[in-house]
Tab-separated table of C-alpha atoms and ligand atoms in Angstrom:
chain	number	residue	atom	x	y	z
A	1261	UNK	CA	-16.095	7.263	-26.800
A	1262	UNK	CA	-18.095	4.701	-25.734
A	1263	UNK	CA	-21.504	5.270	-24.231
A	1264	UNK	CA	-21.760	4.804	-20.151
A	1265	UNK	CA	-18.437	3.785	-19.813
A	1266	UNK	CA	-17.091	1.287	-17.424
A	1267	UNK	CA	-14.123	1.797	-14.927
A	1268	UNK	CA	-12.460	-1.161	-13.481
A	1269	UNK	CA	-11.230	-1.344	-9.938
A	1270	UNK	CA	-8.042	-3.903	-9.711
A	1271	UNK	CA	-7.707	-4.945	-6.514
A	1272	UNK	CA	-6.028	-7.567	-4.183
A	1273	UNK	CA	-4.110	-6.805	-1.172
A	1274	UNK	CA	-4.540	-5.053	2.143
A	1275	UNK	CA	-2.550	-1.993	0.991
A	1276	UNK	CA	-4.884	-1.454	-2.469
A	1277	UNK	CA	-7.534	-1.363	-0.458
A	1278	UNK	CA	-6.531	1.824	1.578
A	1279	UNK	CA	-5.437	3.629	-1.594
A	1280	UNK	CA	-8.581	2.588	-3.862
A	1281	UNK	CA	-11.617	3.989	-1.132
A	1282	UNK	CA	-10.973	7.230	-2.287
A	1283	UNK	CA	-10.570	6.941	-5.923
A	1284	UNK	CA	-14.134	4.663	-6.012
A	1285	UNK	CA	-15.719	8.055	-3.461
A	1286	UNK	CA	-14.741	10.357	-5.287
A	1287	UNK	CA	-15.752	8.369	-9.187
A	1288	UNK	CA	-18.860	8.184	-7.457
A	1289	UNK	CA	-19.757	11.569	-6.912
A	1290	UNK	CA	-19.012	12.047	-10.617
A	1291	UNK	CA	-21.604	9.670	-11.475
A	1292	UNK	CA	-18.732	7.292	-13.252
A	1293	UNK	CA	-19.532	3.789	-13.795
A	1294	UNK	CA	-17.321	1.532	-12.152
A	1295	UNK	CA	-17.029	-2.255	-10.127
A	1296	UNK	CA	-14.518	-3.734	-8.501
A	1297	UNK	CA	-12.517	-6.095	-9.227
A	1298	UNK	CA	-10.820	-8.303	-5.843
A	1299	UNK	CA	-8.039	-10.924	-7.343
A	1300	UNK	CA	-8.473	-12.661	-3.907
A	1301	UNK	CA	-4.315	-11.873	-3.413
A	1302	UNK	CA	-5.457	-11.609	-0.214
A	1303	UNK	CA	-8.474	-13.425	1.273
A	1304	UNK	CA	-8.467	-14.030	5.090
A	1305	UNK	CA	-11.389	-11.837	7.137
A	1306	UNK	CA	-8.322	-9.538	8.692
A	1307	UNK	CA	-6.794	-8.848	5.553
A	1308	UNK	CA	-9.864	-8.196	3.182
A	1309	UNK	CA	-13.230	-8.479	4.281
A	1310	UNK	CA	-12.305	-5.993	6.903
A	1311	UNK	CA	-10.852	-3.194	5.264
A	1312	UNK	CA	-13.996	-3.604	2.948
A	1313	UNK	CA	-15.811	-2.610	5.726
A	1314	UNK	CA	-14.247	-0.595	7.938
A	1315	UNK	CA	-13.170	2.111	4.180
A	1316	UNK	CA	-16.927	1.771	3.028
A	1317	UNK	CA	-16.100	0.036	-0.371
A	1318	UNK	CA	-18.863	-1.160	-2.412
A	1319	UNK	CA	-19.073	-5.267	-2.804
A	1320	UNK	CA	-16.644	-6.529	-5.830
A	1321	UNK	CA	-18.029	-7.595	-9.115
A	1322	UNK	CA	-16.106	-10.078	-9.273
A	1323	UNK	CA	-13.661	-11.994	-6.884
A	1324	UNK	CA	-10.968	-14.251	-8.591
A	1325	UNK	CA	-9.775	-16.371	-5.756
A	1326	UNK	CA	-6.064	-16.284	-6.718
A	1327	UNK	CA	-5.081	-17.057	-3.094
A	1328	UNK	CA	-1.355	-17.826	-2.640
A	1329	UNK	CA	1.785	-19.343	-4.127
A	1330	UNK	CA	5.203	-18.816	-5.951
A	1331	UNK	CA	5.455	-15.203	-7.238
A	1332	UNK	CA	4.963	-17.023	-11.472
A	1333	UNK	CA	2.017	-19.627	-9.821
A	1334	UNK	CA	0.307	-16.358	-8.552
A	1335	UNK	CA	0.680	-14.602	-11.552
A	1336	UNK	CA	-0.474	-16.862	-13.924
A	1337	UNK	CA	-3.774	-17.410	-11.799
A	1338	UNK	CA	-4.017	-13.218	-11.840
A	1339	UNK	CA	-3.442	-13.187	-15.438
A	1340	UNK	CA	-6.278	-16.047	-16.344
A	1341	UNK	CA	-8.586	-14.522	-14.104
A	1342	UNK	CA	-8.100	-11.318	-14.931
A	1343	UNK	CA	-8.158	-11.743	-18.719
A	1344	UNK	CA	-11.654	-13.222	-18.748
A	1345	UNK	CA	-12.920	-10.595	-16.334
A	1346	UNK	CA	-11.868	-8.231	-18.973
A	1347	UNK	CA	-12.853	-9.903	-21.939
A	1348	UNK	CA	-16.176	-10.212	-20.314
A	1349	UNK	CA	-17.124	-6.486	-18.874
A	1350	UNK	CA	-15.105	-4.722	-21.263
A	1351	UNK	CA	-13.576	-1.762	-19.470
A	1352	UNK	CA	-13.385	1.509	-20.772
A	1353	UNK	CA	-9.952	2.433	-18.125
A	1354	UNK	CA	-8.682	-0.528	-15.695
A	1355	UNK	CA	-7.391	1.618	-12.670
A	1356	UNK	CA	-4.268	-0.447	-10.345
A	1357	UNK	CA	-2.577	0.674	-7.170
A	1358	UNK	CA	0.267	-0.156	-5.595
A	1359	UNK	CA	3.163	-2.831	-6.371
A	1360	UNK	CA	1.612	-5.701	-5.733
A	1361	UNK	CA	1.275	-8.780	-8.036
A	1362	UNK	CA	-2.242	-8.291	-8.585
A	1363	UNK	CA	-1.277	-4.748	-9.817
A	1364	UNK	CA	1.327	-6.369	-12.517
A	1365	UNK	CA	-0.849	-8.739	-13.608
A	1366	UNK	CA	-3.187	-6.603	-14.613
A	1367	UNK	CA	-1.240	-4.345	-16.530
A	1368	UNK	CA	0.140	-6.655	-18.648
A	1369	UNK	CA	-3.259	-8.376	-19.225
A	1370	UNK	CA	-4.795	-4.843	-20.002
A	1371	UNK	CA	-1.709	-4.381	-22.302
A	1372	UNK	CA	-2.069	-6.953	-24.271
A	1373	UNK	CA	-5.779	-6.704	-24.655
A	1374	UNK	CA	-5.158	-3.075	-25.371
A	1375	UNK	CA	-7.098	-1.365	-22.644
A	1376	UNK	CA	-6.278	1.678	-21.221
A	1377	UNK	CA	-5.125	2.000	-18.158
A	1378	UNK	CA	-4.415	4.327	-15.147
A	1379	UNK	CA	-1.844	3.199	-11.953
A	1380	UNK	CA	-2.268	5.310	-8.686
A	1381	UNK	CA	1.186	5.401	-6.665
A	1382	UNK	CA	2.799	5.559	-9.932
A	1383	UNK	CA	7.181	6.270	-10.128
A	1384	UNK	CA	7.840	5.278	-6.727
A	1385	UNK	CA	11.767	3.744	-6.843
A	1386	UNK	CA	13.300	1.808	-4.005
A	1387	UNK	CA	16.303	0.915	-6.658
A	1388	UNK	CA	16.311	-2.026	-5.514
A	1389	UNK	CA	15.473	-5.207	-7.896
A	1390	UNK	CA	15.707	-7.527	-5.109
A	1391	UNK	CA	12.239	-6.831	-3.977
A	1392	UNK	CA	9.396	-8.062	-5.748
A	1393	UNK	CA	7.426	-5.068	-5.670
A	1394	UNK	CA	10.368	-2.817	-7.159
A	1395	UNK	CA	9.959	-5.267	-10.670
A	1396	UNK	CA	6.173	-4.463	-10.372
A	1397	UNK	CA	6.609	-0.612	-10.175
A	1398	UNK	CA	9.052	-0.191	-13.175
A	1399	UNK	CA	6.960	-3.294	-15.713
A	1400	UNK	CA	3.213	-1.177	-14.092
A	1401	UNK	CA	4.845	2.299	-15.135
A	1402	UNK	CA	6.196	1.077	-18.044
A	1403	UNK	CA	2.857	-0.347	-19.624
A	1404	UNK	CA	0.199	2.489	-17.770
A	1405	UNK	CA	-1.372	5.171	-19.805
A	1406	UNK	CA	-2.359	7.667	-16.861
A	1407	UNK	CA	0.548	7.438	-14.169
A	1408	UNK	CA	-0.866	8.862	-10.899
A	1409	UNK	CA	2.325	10.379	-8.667
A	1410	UNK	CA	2.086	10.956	-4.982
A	1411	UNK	CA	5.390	12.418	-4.342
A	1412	UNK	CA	7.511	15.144	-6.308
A	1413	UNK	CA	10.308	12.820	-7.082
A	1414	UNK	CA	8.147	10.060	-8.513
A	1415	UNK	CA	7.865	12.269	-11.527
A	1416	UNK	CA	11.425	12.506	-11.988
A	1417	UNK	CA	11.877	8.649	-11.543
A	1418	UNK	CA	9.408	8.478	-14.578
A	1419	UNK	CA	10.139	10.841	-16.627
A	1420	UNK	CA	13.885	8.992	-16.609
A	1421	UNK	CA	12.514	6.219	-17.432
A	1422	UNK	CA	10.629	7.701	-20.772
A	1423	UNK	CA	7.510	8.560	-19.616
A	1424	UNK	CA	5.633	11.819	-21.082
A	1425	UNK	CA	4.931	14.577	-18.780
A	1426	UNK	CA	1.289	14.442	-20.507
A	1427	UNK	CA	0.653	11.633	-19.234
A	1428	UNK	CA	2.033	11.809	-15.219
A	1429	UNK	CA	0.032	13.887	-12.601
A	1430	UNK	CA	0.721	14.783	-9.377
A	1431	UNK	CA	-2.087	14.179	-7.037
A	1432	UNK	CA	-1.010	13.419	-3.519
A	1433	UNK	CA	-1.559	10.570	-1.548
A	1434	UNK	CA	-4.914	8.385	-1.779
A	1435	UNK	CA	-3.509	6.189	0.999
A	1436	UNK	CA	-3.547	9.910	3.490
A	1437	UNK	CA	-6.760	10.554	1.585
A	1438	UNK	CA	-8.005	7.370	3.611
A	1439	UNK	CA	-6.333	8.183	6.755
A	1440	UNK	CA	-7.653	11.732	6.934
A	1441	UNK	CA	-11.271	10.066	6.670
A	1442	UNK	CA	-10.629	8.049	9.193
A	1443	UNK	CA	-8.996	10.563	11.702
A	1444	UNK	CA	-12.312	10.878	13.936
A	1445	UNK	CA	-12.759	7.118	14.047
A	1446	UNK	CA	-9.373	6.603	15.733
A	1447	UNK	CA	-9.197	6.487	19.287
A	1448	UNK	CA	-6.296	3.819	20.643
A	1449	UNK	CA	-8.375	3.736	24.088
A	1450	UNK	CA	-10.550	0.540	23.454
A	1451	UNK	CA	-8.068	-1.090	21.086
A	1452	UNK	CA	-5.523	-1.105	23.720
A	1453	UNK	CA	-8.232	-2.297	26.777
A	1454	UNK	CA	-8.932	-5.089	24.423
A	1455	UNK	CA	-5.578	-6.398	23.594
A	1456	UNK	CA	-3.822	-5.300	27.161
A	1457	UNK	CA	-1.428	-2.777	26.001
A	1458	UNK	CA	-0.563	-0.531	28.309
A	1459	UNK	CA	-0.336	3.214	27.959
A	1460	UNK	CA	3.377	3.930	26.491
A	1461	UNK	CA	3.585	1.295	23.792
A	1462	UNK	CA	4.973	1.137	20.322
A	1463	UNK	CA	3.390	-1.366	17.615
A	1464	UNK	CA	5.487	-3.517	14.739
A	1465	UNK	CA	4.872	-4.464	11.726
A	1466	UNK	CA	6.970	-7.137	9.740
A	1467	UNK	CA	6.445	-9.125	6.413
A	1468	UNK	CA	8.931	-8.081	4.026
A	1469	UNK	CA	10.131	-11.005	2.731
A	1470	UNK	CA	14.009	-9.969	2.832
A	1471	UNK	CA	13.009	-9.281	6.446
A	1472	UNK	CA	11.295	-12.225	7.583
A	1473	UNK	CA	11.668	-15.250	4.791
A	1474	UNK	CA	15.330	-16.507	5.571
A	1475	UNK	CA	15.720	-17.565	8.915
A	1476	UNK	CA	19.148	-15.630	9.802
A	1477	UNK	CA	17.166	-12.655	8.793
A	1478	UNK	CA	14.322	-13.641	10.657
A	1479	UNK	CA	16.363	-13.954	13.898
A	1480	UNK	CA	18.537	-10.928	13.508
A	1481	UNK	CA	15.276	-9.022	13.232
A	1482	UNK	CA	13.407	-10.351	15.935
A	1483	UNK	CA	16.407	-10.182	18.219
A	1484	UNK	CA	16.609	-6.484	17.791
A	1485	UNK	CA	12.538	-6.571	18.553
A	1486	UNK	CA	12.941	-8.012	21.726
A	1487	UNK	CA	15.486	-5.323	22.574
A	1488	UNK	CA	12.934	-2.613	21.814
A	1489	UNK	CA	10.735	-4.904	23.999
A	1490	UNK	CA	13.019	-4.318	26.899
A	1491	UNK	CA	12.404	-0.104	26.196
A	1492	UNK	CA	8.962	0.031	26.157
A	1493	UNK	CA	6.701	-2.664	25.709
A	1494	UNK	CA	5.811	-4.134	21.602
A	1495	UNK	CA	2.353	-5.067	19.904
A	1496	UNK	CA	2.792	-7.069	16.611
A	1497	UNK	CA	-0.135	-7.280	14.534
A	1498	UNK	CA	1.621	-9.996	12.866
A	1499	UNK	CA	0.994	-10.213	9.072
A	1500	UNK	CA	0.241	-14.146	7.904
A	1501	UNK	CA	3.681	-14.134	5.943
A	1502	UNK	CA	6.000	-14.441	8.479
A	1503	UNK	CA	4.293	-15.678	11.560
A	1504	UNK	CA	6.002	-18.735	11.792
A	1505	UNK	CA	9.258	-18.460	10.898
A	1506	UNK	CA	9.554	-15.496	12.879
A	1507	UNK	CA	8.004	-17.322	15.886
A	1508	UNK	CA	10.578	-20.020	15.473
A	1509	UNK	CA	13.175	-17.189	15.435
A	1510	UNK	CA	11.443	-15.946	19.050
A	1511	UNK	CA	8.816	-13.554	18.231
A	1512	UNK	CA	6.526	-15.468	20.611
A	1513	UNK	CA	4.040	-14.193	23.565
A	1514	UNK	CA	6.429	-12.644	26.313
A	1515	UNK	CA	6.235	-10.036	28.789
A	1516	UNK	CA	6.420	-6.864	27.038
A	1517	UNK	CA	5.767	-8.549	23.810
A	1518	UNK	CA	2.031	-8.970	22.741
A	1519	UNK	CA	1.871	-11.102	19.524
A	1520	UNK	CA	-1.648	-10.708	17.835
A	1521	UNK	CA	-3.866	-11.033	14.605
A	1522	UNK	CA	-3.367	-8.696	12.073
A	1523	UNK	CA	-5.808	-5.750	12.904
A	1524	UNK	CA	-8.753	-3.986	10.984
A	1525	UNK	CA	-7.807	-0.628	9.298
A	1526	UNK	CA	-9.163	1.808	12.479
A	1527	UNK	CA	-7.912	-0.625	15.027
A	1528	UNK	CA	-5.096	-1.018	12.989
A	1529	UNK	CA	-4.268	3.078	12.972
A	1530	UNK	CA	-5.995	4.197	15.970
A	1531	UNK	CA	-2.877	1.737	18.044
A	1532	UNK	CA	-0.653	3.521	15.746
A	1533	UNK	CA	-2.001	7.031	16.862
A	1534	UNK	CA	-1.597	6.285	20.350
A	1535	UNK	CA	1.888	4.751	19.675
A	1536	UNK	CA	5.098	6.172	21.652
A	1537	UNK	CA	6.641	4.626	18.344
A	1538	UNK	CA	6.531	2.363	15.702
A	1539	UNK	CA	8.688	-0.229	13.957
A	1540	UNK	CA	8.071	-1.437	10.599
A	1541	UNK	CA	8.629	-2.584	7.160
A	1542	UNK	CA	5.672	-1.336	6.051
A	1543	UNK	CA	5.475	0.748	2.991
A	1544	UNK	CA	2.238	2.207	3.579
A	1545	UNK	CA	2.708	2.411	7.430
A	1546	UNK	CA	6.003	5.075	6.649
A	1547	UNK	CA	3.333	7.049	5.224
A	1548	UNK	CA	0.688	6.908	7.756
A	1549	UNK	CA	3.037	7.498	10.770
A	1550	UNK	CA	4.334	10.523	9.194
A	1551	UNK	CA	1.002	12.062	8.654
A	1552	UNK	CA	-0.006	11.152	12.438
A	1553	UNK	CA	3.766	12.394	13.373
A	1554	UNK	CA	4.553	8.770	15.114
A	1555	UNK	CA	7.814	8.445	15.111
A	1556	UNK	CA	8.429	5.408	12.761
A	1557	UNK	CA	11.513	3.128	12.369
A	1558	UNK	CA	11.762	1.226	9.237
A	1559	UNK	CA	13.849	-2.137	9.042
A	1560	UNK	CA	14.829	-1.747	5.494
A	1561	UNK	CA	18.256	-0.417	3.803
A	1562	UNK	CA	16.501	1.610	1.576
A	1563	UNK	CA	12.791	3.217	1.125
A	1564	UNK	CA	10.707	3.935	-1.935
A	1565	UNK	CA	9.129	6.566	0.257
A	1566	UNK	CA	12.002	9.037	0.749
A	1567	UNK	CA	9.357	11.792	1.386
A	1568	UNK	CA	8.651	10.132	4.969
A	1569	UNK	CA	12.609	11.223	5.618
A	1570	UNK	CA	12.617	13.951	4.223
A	1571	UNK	CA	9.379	15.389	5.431
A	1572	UNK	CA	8.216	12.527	8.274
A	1573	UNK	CA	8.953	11.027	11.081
A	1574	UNK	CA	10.357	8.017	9.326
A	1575	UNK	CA	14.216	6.733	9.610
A	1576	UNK	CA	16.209	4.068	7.943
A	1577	UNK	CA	17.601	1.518	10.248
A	1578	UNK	CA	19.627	-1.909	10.171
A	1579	UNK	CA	18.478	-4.243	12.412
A	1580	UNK	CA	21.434	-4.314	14.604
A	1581	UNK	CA	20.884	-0.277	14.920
A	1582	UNK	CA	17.243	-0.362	16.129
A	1583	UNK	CA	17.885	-0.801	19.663
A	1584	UNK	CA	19.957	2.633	19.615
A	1585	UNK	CA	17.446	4.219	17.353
A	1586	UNK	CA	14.568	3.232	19.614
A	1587	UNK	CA	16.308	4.617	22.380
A	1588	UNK	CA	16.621	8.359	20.784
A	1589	UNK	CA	12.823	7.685	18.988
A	1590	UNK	CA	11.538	7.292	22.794
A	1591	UNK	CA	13.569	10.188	24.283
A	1592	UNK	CA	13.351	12.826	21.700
A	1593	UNK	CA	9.119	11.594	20.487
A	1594	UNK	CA	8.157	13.121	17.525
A	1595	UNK	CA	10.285	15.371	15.104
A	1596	UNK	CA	9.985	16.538	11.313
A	1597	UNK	CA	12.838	17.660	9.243
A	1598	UNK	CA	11.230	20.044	7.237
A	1599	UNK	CA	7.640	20.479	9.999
A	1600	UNK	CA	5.547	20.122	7.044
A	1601	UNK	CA	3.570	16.910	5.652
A	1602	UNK	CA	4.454	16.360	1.846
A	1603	UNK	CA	2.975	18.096	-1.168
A	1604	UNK	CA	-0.402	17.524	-1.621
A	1605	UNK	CA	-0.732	15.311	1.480
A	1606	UNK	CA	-3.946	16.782	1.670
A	1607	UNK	CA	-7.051	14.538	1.990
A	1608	UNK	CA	-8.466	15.230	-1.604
A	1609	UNK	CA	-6.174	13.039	-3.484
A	1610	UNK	CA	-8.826	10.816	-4.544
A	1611	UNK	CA	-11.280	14.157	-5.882
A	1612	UNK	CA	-7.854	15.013	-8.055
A	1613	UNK	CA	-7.684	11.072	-9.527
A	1614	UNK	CA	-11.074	11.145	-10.591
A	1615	UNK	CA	-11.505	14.405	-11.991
A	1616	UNK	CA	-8.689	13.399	-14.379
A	1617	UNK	CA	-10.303	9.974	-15.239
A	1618	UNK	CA	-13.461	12.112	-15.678
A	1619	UNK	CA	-12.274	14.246	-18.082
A	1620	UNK	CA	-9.953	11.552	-19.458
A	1621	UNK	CA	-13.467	9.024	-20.288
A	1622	UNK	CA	-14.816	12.258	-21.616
A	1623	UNK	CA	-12.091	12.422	-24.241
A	1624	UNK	CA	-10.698	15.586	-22.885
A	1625	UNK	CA	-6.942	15.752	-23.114
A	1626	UNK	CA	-6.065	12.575	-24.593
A	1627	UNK	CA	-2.643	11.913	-26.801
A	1628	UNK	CA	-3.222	10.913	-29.598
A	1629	UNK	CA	-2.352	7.305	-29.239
A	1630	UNK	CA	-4.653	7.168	-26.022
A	1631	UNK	CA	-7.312	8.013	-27.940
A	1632	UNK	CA	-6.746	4.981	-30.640
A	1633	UNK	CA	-7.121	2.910	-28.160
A	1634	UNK	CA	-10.545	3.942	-26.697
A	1635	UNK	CA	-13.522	2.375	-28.124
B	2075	LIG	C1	1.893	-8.750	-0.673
B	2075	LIG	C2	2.661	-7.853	-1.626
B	2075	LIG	C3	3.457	-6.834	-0.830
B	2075	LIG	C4	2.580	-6.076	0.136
B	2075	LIG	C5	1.767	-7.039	0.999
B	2075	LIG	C6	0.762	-6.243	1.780
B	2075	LIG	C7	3.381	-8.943	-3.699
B	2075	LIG	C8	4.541	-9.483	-4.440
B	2075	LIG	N1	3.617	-8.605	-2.409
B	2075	LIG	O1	2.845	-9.448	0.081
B	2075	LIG	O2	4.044	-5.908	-1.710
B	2075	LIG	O3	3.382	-5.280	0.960
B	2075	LIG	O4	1.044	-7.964	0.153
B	2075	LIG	O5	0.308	-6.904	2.898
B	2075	LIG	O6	2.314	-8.806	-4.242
B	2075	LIG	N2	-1.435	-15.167	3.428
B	2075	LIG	C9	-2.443	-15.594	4.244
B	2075	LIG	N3	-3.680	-14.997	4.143
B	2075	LIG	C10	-3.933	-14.019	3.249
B	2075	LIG	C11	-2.912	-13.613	2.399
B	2075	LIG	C12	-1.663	-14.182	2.498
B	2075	LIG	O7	-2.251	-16.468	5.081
B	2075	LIG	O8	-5.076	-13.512	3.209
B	2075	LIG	C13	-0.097	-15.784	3.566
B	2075	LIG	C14	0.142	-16.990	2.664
B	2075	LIG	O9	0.914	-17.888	3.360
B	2075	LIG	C15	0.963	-16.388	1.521
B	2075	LIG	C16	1.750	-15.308	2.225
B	2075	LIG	O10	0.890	-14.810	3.235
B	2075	LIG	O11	1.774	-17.336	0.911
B	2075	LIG	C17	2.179	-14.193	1.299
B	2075	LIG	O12	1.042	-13.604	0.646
B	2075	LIG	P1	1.233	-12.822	-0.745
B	2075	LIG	O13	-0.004	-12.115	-1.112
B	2075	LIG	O14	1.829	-13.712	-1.763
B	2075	LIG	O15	2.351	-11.778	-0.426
B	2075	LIG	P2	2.462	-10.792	0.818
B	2075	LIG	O16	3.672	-11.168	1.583
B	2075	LIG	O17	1.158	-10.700	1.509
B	2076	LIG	N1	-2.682	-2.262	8.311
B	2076	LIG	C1	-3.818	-2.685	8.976
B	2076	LIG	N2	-3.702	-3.651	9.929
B	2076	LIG	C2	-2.505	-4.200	10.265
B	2076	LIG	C3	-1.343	-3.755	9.571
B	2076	LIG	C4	-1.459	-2.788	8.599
B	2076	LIG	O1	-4.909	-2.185	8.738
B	2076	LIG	O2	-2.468	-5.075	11.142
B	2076	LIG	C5	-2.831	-1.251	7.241
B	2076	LIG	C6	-1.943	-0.040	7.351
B	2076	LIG	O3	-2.529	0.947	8.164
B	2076	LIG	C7	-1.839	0.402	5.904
B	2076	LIG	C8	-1.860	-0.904	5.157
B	2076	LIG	O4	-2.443	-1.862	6.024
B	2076	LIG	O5	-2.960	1.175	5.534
B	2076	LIG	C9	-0.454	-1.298	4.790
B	2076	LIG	O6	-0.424	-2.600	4.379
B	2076	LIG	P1	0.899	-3.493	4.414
B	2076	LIG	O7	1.847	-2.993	5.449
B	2076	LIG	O8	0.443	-4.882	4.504
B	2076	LIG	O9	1.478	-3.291	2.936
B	2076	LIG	P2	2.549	-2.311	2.288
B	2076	LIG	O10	2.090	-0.917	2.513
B	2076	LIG	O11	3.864	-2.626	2.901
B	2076	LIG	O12	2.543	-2.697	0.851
């Protein structure tokens, strides 16, 4: 084992964020060496610089400046910039989170430069190739060394897939981790006096591209938005993705309908708290509303995050079916199958992560063919 040895930080979109504060806490307190690395995925104020901020994570070492474009021009900028960043700090462990392209990219740049690597959110399964983020999951799991799980069923999708049990753990839920630390911060009060919402709201969120990208999607959805509107009035803190097709579809400025900037991370979830209900497409946001018991209403025909079903406040709905479902959402508020949050939902995910990269760096554990690989 290398001497001082460096742990690498991939990140580059609003959701990575959330889930890496933790991990980089808690690595801290075990005196680990580690930077950051931001792909600039995502680079607007609201959707990085913020969460920076508002989660307490240390400046980046580095920040690539991807920016946008088609899912292989995006890539290919991640994988240049991310192979040189490498190649030049020399990582002991590259740690990635989420399903995002940044998260893809570097796997397979840390694959083929043979670094180890570690992927928090690991065996999460929508079954459902269509979205970009389900090719991510199953290429990240595939290629990852340390396969962090923060659901039981995760570690079933994996070890189907091939994985060895040695190398999965089951640590909970960095992204709650976050949300638990925040819990004192968020108070809906001043968020709402700010942006006039009233006191029995509910907030969406929409950017999934099969939600908002074609325009007879786009329409279907925000038609079934403006019905909720009619409930109980919406606040959209509109994601960049799909804010104009889905205004040309109608998601404009209307009574009952506030239309605003994406929010920072406590305004963000202190709206949420306050929220009679929310609407989304969110994966994340399934989570968080089931840990603040919001009921939450998810525009999708299938989730990755049964868990929030199962043990949340989440449902499954078409759009066509949200109007009913917001109807019963309002009436009946807040209910939990099974009462309890999910295993392990427990604030110290990120203390579990890095005591297993602690003891991994240390050479504790390792399979054999890990340990080849560490220099
Ligand atoms: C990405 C992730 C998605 C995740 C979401 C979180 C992939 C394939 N998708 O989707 O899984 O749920 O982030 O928010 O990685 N844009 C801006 N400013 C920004 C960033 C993006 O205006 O700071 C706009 C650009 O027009 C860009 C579009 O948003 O083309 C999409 O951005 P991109 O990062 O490619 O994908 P997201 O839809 O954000
Ligand atoms: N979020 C935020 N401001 C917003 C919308 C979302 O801070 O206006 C937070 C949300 O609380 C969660 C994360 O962003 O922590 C989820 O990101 P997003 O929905 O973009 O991605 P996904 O989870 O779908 O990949």
């Amino acid at each position: 084992m290398r001497d001082n040895p460096l742990v690498l930080h991939v990140l580059g979109a609003r959701p990575n964020f959330v889930k890496a504060a933790p991990v980089v806490r808690a690595l801290d307190e075990l005196g680990v060496r580690q930077g950051i690395v931001h792909t600039g995925q995502h680079y607007d104020a609201l959707m990085s610089d913020v969460f920076f901020a508002d989660l307490g994570l240390p400046e980046p070492i580095a920040n690539l400046g991807v920016g946008s474009g088609s899912h292989a021009r995006q890539t290919a900028a991640l994988l240049t910039g991310l192979e040189d960043v490498v190649l030049e700090h020399h990582p002991s462990l590259v740690v990635v989170y989420g399903d995002v392209n940044s998260t893809l990219a570097a796997i397979l740049v840390c694959a083929k430069l043979h670094v180890p690597t570690a992927h928090v959110e690991a065996g999460l399964r929508s079954f459902d190739r269509e979205m970009p983020e389900e090719v991510n999951r199953v290429v990240t799991d595939a290629l990852s060394d340390i396969l962090f799980a923060t659901s039981p069923e995760a570690l079933s999708h994996l070890a189907r897939e091939g994985v060895d049990p040695e190398r999965m753990h089951l640590v909970g839920n960095p992204m709650i981790d976050s949300l638990f630390s925040a819990l004192p911060k968020l108070d809906p009060a001043p968020v709402q006096a700010r942006l006039g919402v009233p006191g029995r709201y509910a907030v969406a969120t929409l950017h999934r591209p099969a939600n908002v990208d074609d325009p007879e999607s786009a329409r279907e959805l925000v038609d079934a938005v403006l019905a909720v509107a009619e409930r109980v009035p919406v606040v959209v803190p509109l994601h960049p993705r799909g804010r104009q097709r889905l205004a040309d579809a109608g998601l404009v400025n209307r009574e009952n309908l506030s239309i605003v900037d994406p929010l920072g991370y406590v305004d963000f979830l202190s709206l949420v708290r306050g929220a009679a209900l929310v609407v989304t497409d969110s994966g994340g946001v399934q989570e968080e509303t089931t840990m603040l018991g919001v009921p939450c209403l998810t525009v999708r025909p299938n989730t990755e995050r049964p868990v929030t079903v199962t043990h949340g406040t989440n449902r499954l709905v078409t759009p066509a079916g949200l109007p009913a479902a917001a109807d019963k959402a309002l009436a009946d508020g807040s209910s939990t199958p099974s009462g309890e949050l999910p295993p392990l939902w427990d604030g110290a995910a990120g203390p579990r992560i890095a005591r297993v990269i602690a003891a991994w760096l240390r050479g504790d554990n390792l399979s054999p063919a890990a340990k080849g690989r560490v220099s």
